[in-house]
């Protein structure tokens, strides 16, 4: 949701058709985006009867933020998406902000039957001038579906949860079943107070307060906490060492500026979440753990109902600093590539690690021929890879040994002369992985389109291994263990489809470079 404004009614207008796509060169191939209009945060992603469902904040009437509703798309594989009609639309009395969907398998809500259990959506209502509650008040409401998510019915006793007194910033419910206690748990935020509130329920319609988490030791007068998500993970794959993760959207004050996704590792006893290893009060953002160190990964959520033990997350690939100025049309906004999550001990402490979800890795491994450029040695020079490595949508698996160079890496989505391109580079002096999009193409649509994003990353003996996923308007760079991810939007010209390897002030050996072209997504 847009945290700093209320949606205003907009007049009905003629909607463009897909044939009126004015910026097709930036329409992503691998990442979900609606055919047209504004989208932001993912809402209530879940898996049910072999289908992945994705909901999201959506304006059915235009390319700007407003008229907030729930858009809806489904997929068999998280790659091929079918966009449906709006699932939960705005009305004269309220807008529909973010929330969650659960499968009420045992019909605890009584809204379905044991033979046909309901899908239950809990979301934030933002009331308008002519509503029964004061304008601007935010509270949690409920809708349910008895036809596998095709249609949704409003609950007759909304809202199901409010604050007393009313709040303008109480939003973003996320719900899961807590098996040890035999009840549902909700996390929601009072965004401007940087506070997560936890509640429990046995029926999804009546909620009892459990505890608060926050604020922690970092406080900024304009910072908002949003989109909380609480879930367990085994540390290093050991079920006996289970930890709990609390993910949050932070806006602004993120590690890359503007909005970003932070997480805390700790414990949950059914009532209270306790974070471990918090930095000292007043610490810089770099002292905290971030899901992504780029500018364009926000509001990350986890799919519910997955048969697999490893959770899958998806986020909004944009940033509130410049989302409204994005140069795409007739759509604005897209999702990140779905990622599988694990918790691993790295550098002596638990860290979330992301890897591309199995359907994507299967696509790359089995459905496409790969090009190899192993053993490429460069000394203080650039090397333009040949024409058969050209492409706008690529998967690059690479490792390099920086022997005595200061910096080395790749220019991707580059022109042959290197004047345009996104630079993915490791700096041996700073021990940083950097994505520099300052010359990536169109960059002047917003003064807040930050040019460079860096993160500290060790490189023992100068060895660096990276996984790079390039779409028509984005780069996602992952370290080999997945503990570091940098996600950035880019807007290159069509002709910028080359790769240039480089080494600065010394020798680098590109020991392994496998490039898979994905420009044509298989049917």
XYZ file of C-alpha atoms in Angstrom:
523
model
C 0.000 0.000 0.000
C 1.076 3.604 -0.372
C 1.663 4.572 3.253
C 1.506 8.341 3.054
C -1.806 8.997 1.324
C -5.383 7.875 1.065
C -6.830 6.695 -2.225
C -9.119 9.112 -4.014
C -11.945 8.171 -6.337
C -11.035 8.444 -10.013
C -13.491 8.690 -12.908
C -14.003 5.616 -15.057
C -11.720 5.784 -18.083
C -11.058 3.734 -21.200
C -8.439 1.134 -20.444
C -5.656 0.437 -22.939
C -5.412 -2.963 -24.555
C -2.184 -4.950 -24.646
C -1.651 -3.846 -28.254
C -1.257 -0.296 -26.920
C 1.847 -1.278 -24.946
C 3.996 1.822 -25.458
C 7.144 0.452 -23.787
C 7.300 -3.212 -24.857
C 11.103 -3.179 -24.559
C 10.687 -3.043 -20.765
C 7.839 -5.514 -20.361
C 9.441 -8.284 -18.244
C 9.454 -11.836 -19.511
C 10.253 -13.721 -16.287
C 8.555 -11.451 -13.740
C 4.833 -10.991 -13.236
C 3.314 -7.676 -14.201
C -0.342 -6.858 -15.010
C -1.331 -6.092 -18.567
C -2.020 -2.518 -17.609
C -2.390 -0.090 -14.689
C -0.688 0.395 -11.353
C 0.376 -2.436 -9.053
C 2.445 -2.579 -5.864
C 2.725 -4.907 -2.849
C 1.966 -8.626 -3.180
C -0.995 -9.717 -1.053
C -1.920 -13.146 0.257
C 0.087 -15.422 -2.054
C -0.878 -19.061 -1.563
C -0.749 -22.500 -3.181
C -3.905 -24.597 -3.479
C -4.856 -27.620 -5.585
C -1.748 -27.370 -7.724
C -2.141 -23.650 -8.487
C -0.136 -20.673 -7.216
C -2.308 -17.644 -6.461
C -0.930 -14.123 -6.322
C -2.900 -11.084 -5.200
C -1.517 -7.580 -5.232
C -2.339 -3.939 -4.666
C -3.933 -2.743 -7.879
C -5.600 0.326 -9.359
C -8.179 -0.928 -11.865
C -8.678 2.586 -13.251
C -5.230 3.860 -14.135
C -1.444 3.842 -14.038
C -1.176 5.947 -10.887
C -1.579 4.809 -7.282
C -5.212 4.968 -6.091
C -8.528 3.094 -5.932
C -6.704 0.342 -4.124
C -8.088 -3.126 -4.841
C -6.763 -6.669 -4.957
C -5.590 -7.767 -8.385
C -5.350 -11.518 -8.928
C -3.200 -13.831 -11.035
C -2.620 -17.585 -11.034
C 0.183 -19.808 -12.281
C 1.042 -23.502 -12.467
C 4.773 -22.823 -12.164
C 5.408 -19.239 -10.937
C 6.592 -18.329 -14.455
C 3.510 -18.422 -16.671
C 0.804 -16.217 -15.159
C -2.870 -15.772 -16.016
C -4.360 -12.454 -14.927
C -7.917 -12.589 -13.590
C -10.564 -9.987 -12.878
C -10.119 -7.878 -9.761
C -10.672 -10.129 -6.746
C -11.570 -7.622 -4.026
C -12.469 -4.201 -5.465
C -12.509 -0.810 -3.816
C -15.922 0.702 -3.095
C -17.561 4.010 -2.220
C -16.891 3.347 1.446
C -13.417 1.812 1.578
C -10.203 1.003 -0.193
C -8.611 -2.427 0.045
C -5.047 -2.459 1.351
C -2.661 -5.354 1.932
C -3.360 -8.651 3.662
C -3.184 -12.425 3.622
C -5.026 -15.534 2.401
C -5.181 -18.883 4.208
C -6.873 -22.165 3.418
C -9.199 -22.830 6.365
C -8.811 -26.586 5.993
C -10.835 -27.504 9.093
C -13.486 -24.794 8.540
C -12.611 -23.099 11.817
C -14.376 -19.974 10.569
C -17.624 -21.758 9.814
C -17.728 -19.957 6.466
C -17.560 -23.166 4.451
C -17.794 -26.872 5.166
C -15.315 -29.609 5.923
C -15.913 -30.945 2.412
C -15.516 -27.498 0.866
C -13.251 -25.487 3.179
C -13.185 -21.742 2.599
C -10.294 -19.636 1.460
C -10.164 -16.742 3.914
C -8.648 -13.362 3.098
C -7.873 -10.902 5.877
C -7.026 -7.438 4.604
C -6.894 -3.813 5.668
C -9.920 -1.637 5.025
C -9.234 2.092 4.675
C -12.504 3.887 5.258
C -13.684 6.857 3.197
C -15.744 9.975 3.926
C -19.124 8.272 3.547
C -18.189 5.165 5.552
C -19.649 4.290 8.981
C -16.172 4.817 10.500
C -14.132 8.044 10.343
C -12.352 8.719 7.065
C -8.807 7.397 6.974
C -9.251 4.833 9.740
C -7.560 1.504 9.020
C -8.926 -1.797 10.365
C -8.793 -5.470 9.437
C -11.604 -6.990 7.399
C -12.404 -10.413 5.973
C -13.578 -11.920 2.709
C -13.923 -15.566 1.783
C -14.146 -17.775 -1.278
C -15.928 -21.102 -1.733
C -14.926 -21.593 -5.388
C -11.127 -21.914 -5.165
C -10.518 -18.181 -5.249
C -12.515 -17.299 -8.351
C -14.954 -15.077 -6.449
C -14.863 -13.516 -2.982
C -17.679 -12.694 -0.584
C -17.418 -9.947 2.048
C -17.867 -11.010 5.644
C -21.037 -9.550 7.097
C -19.518 -8.349 10.383
C -16.508 -6.359 9.174
C -14.201 -5.134 10.467
C -13.036 -8.136 12.496
C -10.194 -6.257 14.235
C -9.711 -2.588 15.131
C -7.565 -0.614 17.507
C -9.004 1.459 20.315
C -8.765 4.348 19.752
C -8.962 4.071 15.961
C -5.697 4.257 14.055
C -4.795 5.682 10.640
C -1.820 3.295 10.394
C -3.050 -0.130 11.547
C -2.586 -2.432 8.579
C -1.124 -5.383 6.655
C -2.381 -8.509 8.479
C -0.450 -11.718 7.870
C -1.889 -14.962 9.274
C -0.620 -18.509 9.852
C -1.729 -21.588 11.772
C 0.302 -22.126 14.951
C 0.057 -25.886 15.402
C 1.567 -26.148 18.931
C -1.166 -23.865 20.296
C -3.983 -24.945 17.992
C -4.829 -21.390 16.866
C -4.274 -18.838 14.154
C -1.708 -16.071 14.677
C -1.892 -12.673 13.012
C 0.884 -10.114 12.680
C -0.107 -6.563 11.798
C 1.626 -3.198 12.148
C 1.037 0.217 13.547
C 3.234 1.538 10.789
C 4.149 4.998 12.065
C 4.986 3.673 15.533
C 7.336 1.012 14.099
C 5.429 -1.674 15.961
C 4.286 -5.191 15.098
C 1.178 -6.382 16.952
C 0.436 -10.088 17.372
C -3.039 -11.585 17.849
C -4.550 -15.061 18.051
C -7.861 -16.577 16.983
C -9.518 -19.982 16.835
C -11.962 -18.977 14.107
C -10.344 -16.175 12.027
C -13.201 -13.797 12.887
C -12.524 -13.023 16.565
C -9.035 -11.926 17.602
C -7.289 -11.625 20.982
C -4.169 -9.536 21.572
C -0.957 -11.464 22.283
C 2.012 -9.067 22.336
C 3.930 -6.250 20.662
C 7.318 -6.256 18.979
C 9.112 -2.947 18.475
C 10.188 -0.373 18.105
C 13.783 -1.579 18.168
C 16.963 0.440 18.414
C 16.643 2.275 15.122
C 14.195 5.144 14.979
C 13.639 7.631 12.186
C 10.834 10.205 12.430
C 9.483 9.370 8.957
C 10.123 5.627 8.923
C 7.225 3.192 8.548
C 7.108 -0.519 9.280
C 4.893 -2.426 6.857
C 4.040 -5.901 5.568
C 5.075 -8.088 8.548
C 5.508 -11.815 8.000
C 6.389 -14.330 10.742
C 7.437 -17.907 9.926
C 9.756 -20.692 11.179
C 12.860 -22.116 9.482
C 15.319 -24.803 10.559
C 18.844 -23.497 11.001
C 21.248 -25.265 8.624
C 18.488 -27.727 7.776
C 18.294 -29.097 11.312
C 14.675 -29.265 12.591
C 15.991 -29.375 16.161
C 17.406 -25.876 15.671
C 14.276 -24.078 14.541
C 14.333 -20.291 14.427
C 11.577 -17.795 13.666
C 11.925 -15.048 11.076
C 10.090 -11.725 11.183
C 10.237 -9.950 7.809
C 9.258 -6.309 7.484
C 9.005 -3.654 4.830
C 10.946 -0.525 5.834
C 10.107 2.796 4.188
C 12.155 4.938 4.038
C 15.623 4.363 5.592
C 16.338 1.096 3.778
C 19.866 -0.075 3.091
C 19.714 1.190 -0.513
C 17.568 4.264 0.155
C 13.796 4.543 0.079
C 11.958 1.280 0.710
C 13.417 -2.183 1.375
C 12.852 -5.510 3.137
C 14.464 -6.173 6.533
C 14.321 -9.267 8.719
C 14.922 -10.319 12.317
C 15.912 -13.809 13.473
C 14.644 -14.988 16.848
C 12.186 -17.200 18.698
C 8.400 -17.376 19.050
C 6.679 -19.133 21.965
C 3.129 -18.771 20.727
C 2.746 -15.369 22.366
C 5.854 -13.242 21.875
C 8.544 -12.884 19.247
C 12.028 -12.320 20.690
C 14.697 -11.058 18.293
C 18.267 -12.261 18.685
C 21.461 -10.305 18.175
C 19.965 -6.852 17.791
C 22.540 -4.153 16.992
C 23.107 -1.369 19.523
C 20.552 1.445 19.570
C 21.181 4.066 16.926
C 23.058 1.727 14.591
C 23.307 2.421 10.879
C 21.003 0.446 8.518
C 24.034 -1.606 7.441
C 24.112 -3.172 10.928
C 20.741 -4.854 10.295
C 19.839 -7.833 8.123
C 18.249 -7.154 4.751
C 16.571 -9.587 2.433
C 17.957 -7.638 -0.512
C 20.643 -4.966 -0.785
C 19.370 -3.436 -4.010
C 16.823 -0.674 -4.427
C 13.928 -2.671 -5.847
C 12.754 -5.401 -3.485
C 9.991 -4.413 -1.083
C 7.007 -5.861 0.810
C 8.249 -9.462 0.622
C 5.713 -12.127 1.615
C 5.738 -15.926 1.872
C 3.369 -18.249 -0.007
C 1.034 -20.108 2.333
C -0.187 -23.654 1.770
C 3.006 -24.925 0.158
C 3.543 -28.688 0.229
C 7.301 -28.153 0.394
C 9.032 -27.435 3.676
C 11.079 -24.556 2.261
C 9.109 -21.301 2.014
C 8.863 -19.338 -1.231
C 8.901 -15.554 -1.108
C 7.924 -12.879 -3.594
C 8.131 -9.091 -3.354
C 7.352 -5.894 -5.197
C 10.170 -4.988 -7.571
C 10.122 -1.234 -7.142
C 10.847 1.543 -4.661
C 8.542 4.179 -3.196
C 11.214 6.781 -3.946
C 10.369 6.705 -7.654
C 7.564 4.188 -8.268
C 5.177 6.886 -9.488
C 7.717 8.122 -12.050
C 8.479 4.741 -13.617
C 8.794 5.138 -17.408
C 6.697 2.067 -18.310
C 3.233 2.204 -19.863
C 0.414 1.138 -19.770
C 1.542 -0.622 -16.574
C 3.568 0.382 -13.558
C 4.979 -2.199 -11.189
C 6.091 -5.832 -11.254
C 7.033 -8.654 -8.908
C 10.425 -10.074 -8.059
C 11.323 -13.560 -9.195
C 9.976 -16.043 -6.615
C 12.784 -17.309 -4.388
C 13.146 -20.284 -2.053
C 14.322 -19.372 1.439
C 16.710 -21.126 3.840
C 18.377 -20.130 7.105
C 22.098 -20.836 7.264
C 24.930 -20.038 9.660
C 27.216 -17.644 7.805
C 29.956 -15.675 9.486
C 28.943 -17.148 12.824
C 25.301 -16.043 12.762
C 22.051 -17.138 11.098
C 21.222 -15.435 7.817
C 18.390 -15.787 5.337
C 19.536 -17.147 1.990
C 17.580 -16.921 -1.268
C 17.816 -19.160 -4.322
C 15.624 -19.058 -7.431
C 12.561 -21.277 -7.088
C 12.759 -24.783 -8.579
C 10.562 -24.108 -11.618
C 12.969 -21.399 -12.723
C 16.084 -23.485 -12.118
C 14.492 -26.376 -14.041
C 13.768 -24.032 -16.933
C 17.387 -22.906 -17.034
C 18.862 -26.376 -16.548
C 16.690 -28.395 -18.907
C 14.877 -26.233 -21.372
C 17.620 -24.060 -22.849
C 21.074 -24.600 -24.398
C 23.864 -22.911 -22.437
C 26.975 -21.112 -23.654
C 30.229 -21.540 -21.758
C 33.122 -19.110 -21.578
C 35.387 -20.916 -19.128
C 39.011 -19.977 -18.575
C 38.769 -16.418 -19.905
C 41.820 -14.487 -18.615
C 41.848 -10.693 -18.685
C 44.629 -8.334 -17.626
C 43.596 -4.691 -17.233
C 41.235 -4.942 -20.176
C 37.683 -5.403 -21.398
C 36.442 -8.289 -23.491
C 33.237 -8.139 -25.536
C 31.619 -11.557 -25.574
C 30.656 -12.790 -29.062
C 27.317 -12.328 -30.778
C 25.933 -15.712 -29.755
C 26.014 -14.512 -26.110
C 23.737 -11.587 -26.888
C 20.314 -11.349 -25.279
C 17.901 -9.203 -23.314
C 16.850 -12.013 -20.957
C 19.734 -14.100 -19.632
C 20.773 -16.384 -16.818
C 24.481 -16.143 -15.962
C 26.257 -18.533 -13.626
C 29.819 -17.380 -13.075
C 32.893 -17.645 -10.900
C 36.024 -15.562 -11.166
C 39.422 -15.507 -9.503
C 40.707 -11.967 -9.035
C 44.461 -12.501 -8.878
C 45.892 -8.995 -8.510
C 43.236 -6.753 -10.094
C 41.543 -3.975 -8.161
C 38.084 -4.689 -9.594
C 36.534 -7.171 -11.993
C 33.135 -8.175 -13.267
C 30.641 -7.818 -16.087
C 28.792 -5.122 -17.949
C 25.359 -6.565 -18.790
C 22.617 -5.182 -21.024
C 25.480 -3.238 -22.579
C 26.120 -1.678 -25.952
C 29.143 -2.945 -27.853
C 31.113 0.216 -27.114
C 30.423 -0.039 -23.392
C 28.879 3.421 -23.204
C 25.626 1.952 -21.902
C 25.457 -0.968 -19.501
C 24.820 -2.120 -15.957
C 28.042 -2.855 -14.111
C 28.236 -5.879 -11.773
C 31.621 -5.630 -10.106
C 33.595 -6.926 -7.152
C 35.957 -4.399 -5.542
C 38.936 -6.142 -3.902
C 40.026 -3.039 -1.993
C 36.603 -2.410 -0.456
C 35.611 -6.103 -0.326
C 32.256 -5.121 -1.784
C 29.885 -6.474 -4.387
C 28.470 -3.538 -6.353
C 25.734 -3.032 -8.924
C 26.167 0.281 -10.734
C 23.219 1.313 -12.912
C 24.345 4.905 -13.449
C 24.816 4.236 -17.200
C 22.195 1.515 -17.560
C 19.969 3.422 -19.987
C 17.134 5.752 -19.032
C 17.900 7.025 -15.535
C 16.732 10.649 -15.389
C 13.005 10.010 -14.868
C 13.547 10.578 -11.124
C 16.354 12.248 -9.133
C 15.906 9.481 -6.530
C 16.720 6.663 -8.955
C 19.854 5.785 -7.011
C 22.827 4.861 -9.213
C 24.860 2.387 -7.146
C 24.229 -0.286 -4.528
C 26.993 -2.045 -2.624
C 27.235 -4.679 0.082
C 30.184 -6.049 2.021
C 31.025 -9.567 0.855
C 34.104 -11.651 1.648
C 36.115 -13.082 -1.248
C 38.542 -15.633 0.171
C 41.666 -15.764 -2.016
C 39.918 -13.529 -4.539
C 37.284 -16.166 -5.402
C 33.839 -14.798 -6.283
C 30.832 -16.839 -7.467
C 27.626 -15.167 -8.603
C 24.254 -16.000 -10.138
C 22.898 -13.168 -12.313
C 19.341 -13.093 -13.672
C 18.669 -10.459 -16.321
C 15.214 -9.548 -17.577
C 14.209 -6.819 -19.992
C 14.160 -4.209 -17.234
C 15.921 -5.722 -14.228
C 18.979 -7.437 -12.795
C 19.008 -9.788 -9.798
C 22.493 -10.649 -8.534
C 22.896 -13.431 -5.954
C 25.960 -14.653 -4.129
C 26.604 -18.383 -4.385
C 25.136 -19.135 -0.930
C 22.220 -16.731 -1.481
C 22.934 -14.649 1.620
C 23.475 -11.560 -0.546
C 20.997 -10.408 -3.181
C 20.973 -7.138 -5.111
C 17.802 -6.438 -7.109
C 17.689 -3.373 -9.340
C 15.422 -2.102 -12.087
C 17.064 -0.853 -15.283
C 15.678 0.706 -18.463
C 18.157 0.010 -21.275
C 17.642 0.577 -24.999
C 16.801 -2.457 -27.133
C 20.241 -2.544 -28.709
C 21.924 -2.892 -25.291
C 22.056 -6.691 -25.360
C 25.801 -7.393 -25.033
C 28.002 -8.676 -22.212
C 31.448 -7.247 -21.534
C 33.829 -8.923 -19.096
C 36.480 -6.708 -17.540
C 39.404 -6.621 -15.150
C 40.881 -3.376 -13.821
C 44.558 -2.853 -12.942
C 45.542 -6.491 -12.915
C 44.705 -10.078 -13.830
C 41.371 -11.873 -13.399
C 40.482 -15.356 -14.557
C 36.830 -16.032 -15.308
C 37.044 -19.691 -14.412
C 33.414 -20.463 -15.150
C 30.781 -18.529 -17.046
C 27.636 -20.268 -18.245
C 25.146 -18.081 -20.086
C 21.622 -19.311 -20.826
C 19.489 -17.257 -23.187
C 15.867 -16.979 -22.082
C 14.567 -14.454 -24.591
C 11.824 -16.832 -25.665
C 9.912 -18.212 -22.687
C 8.837 -21.786 -23.517
C 5.163 -22.523 -23.940
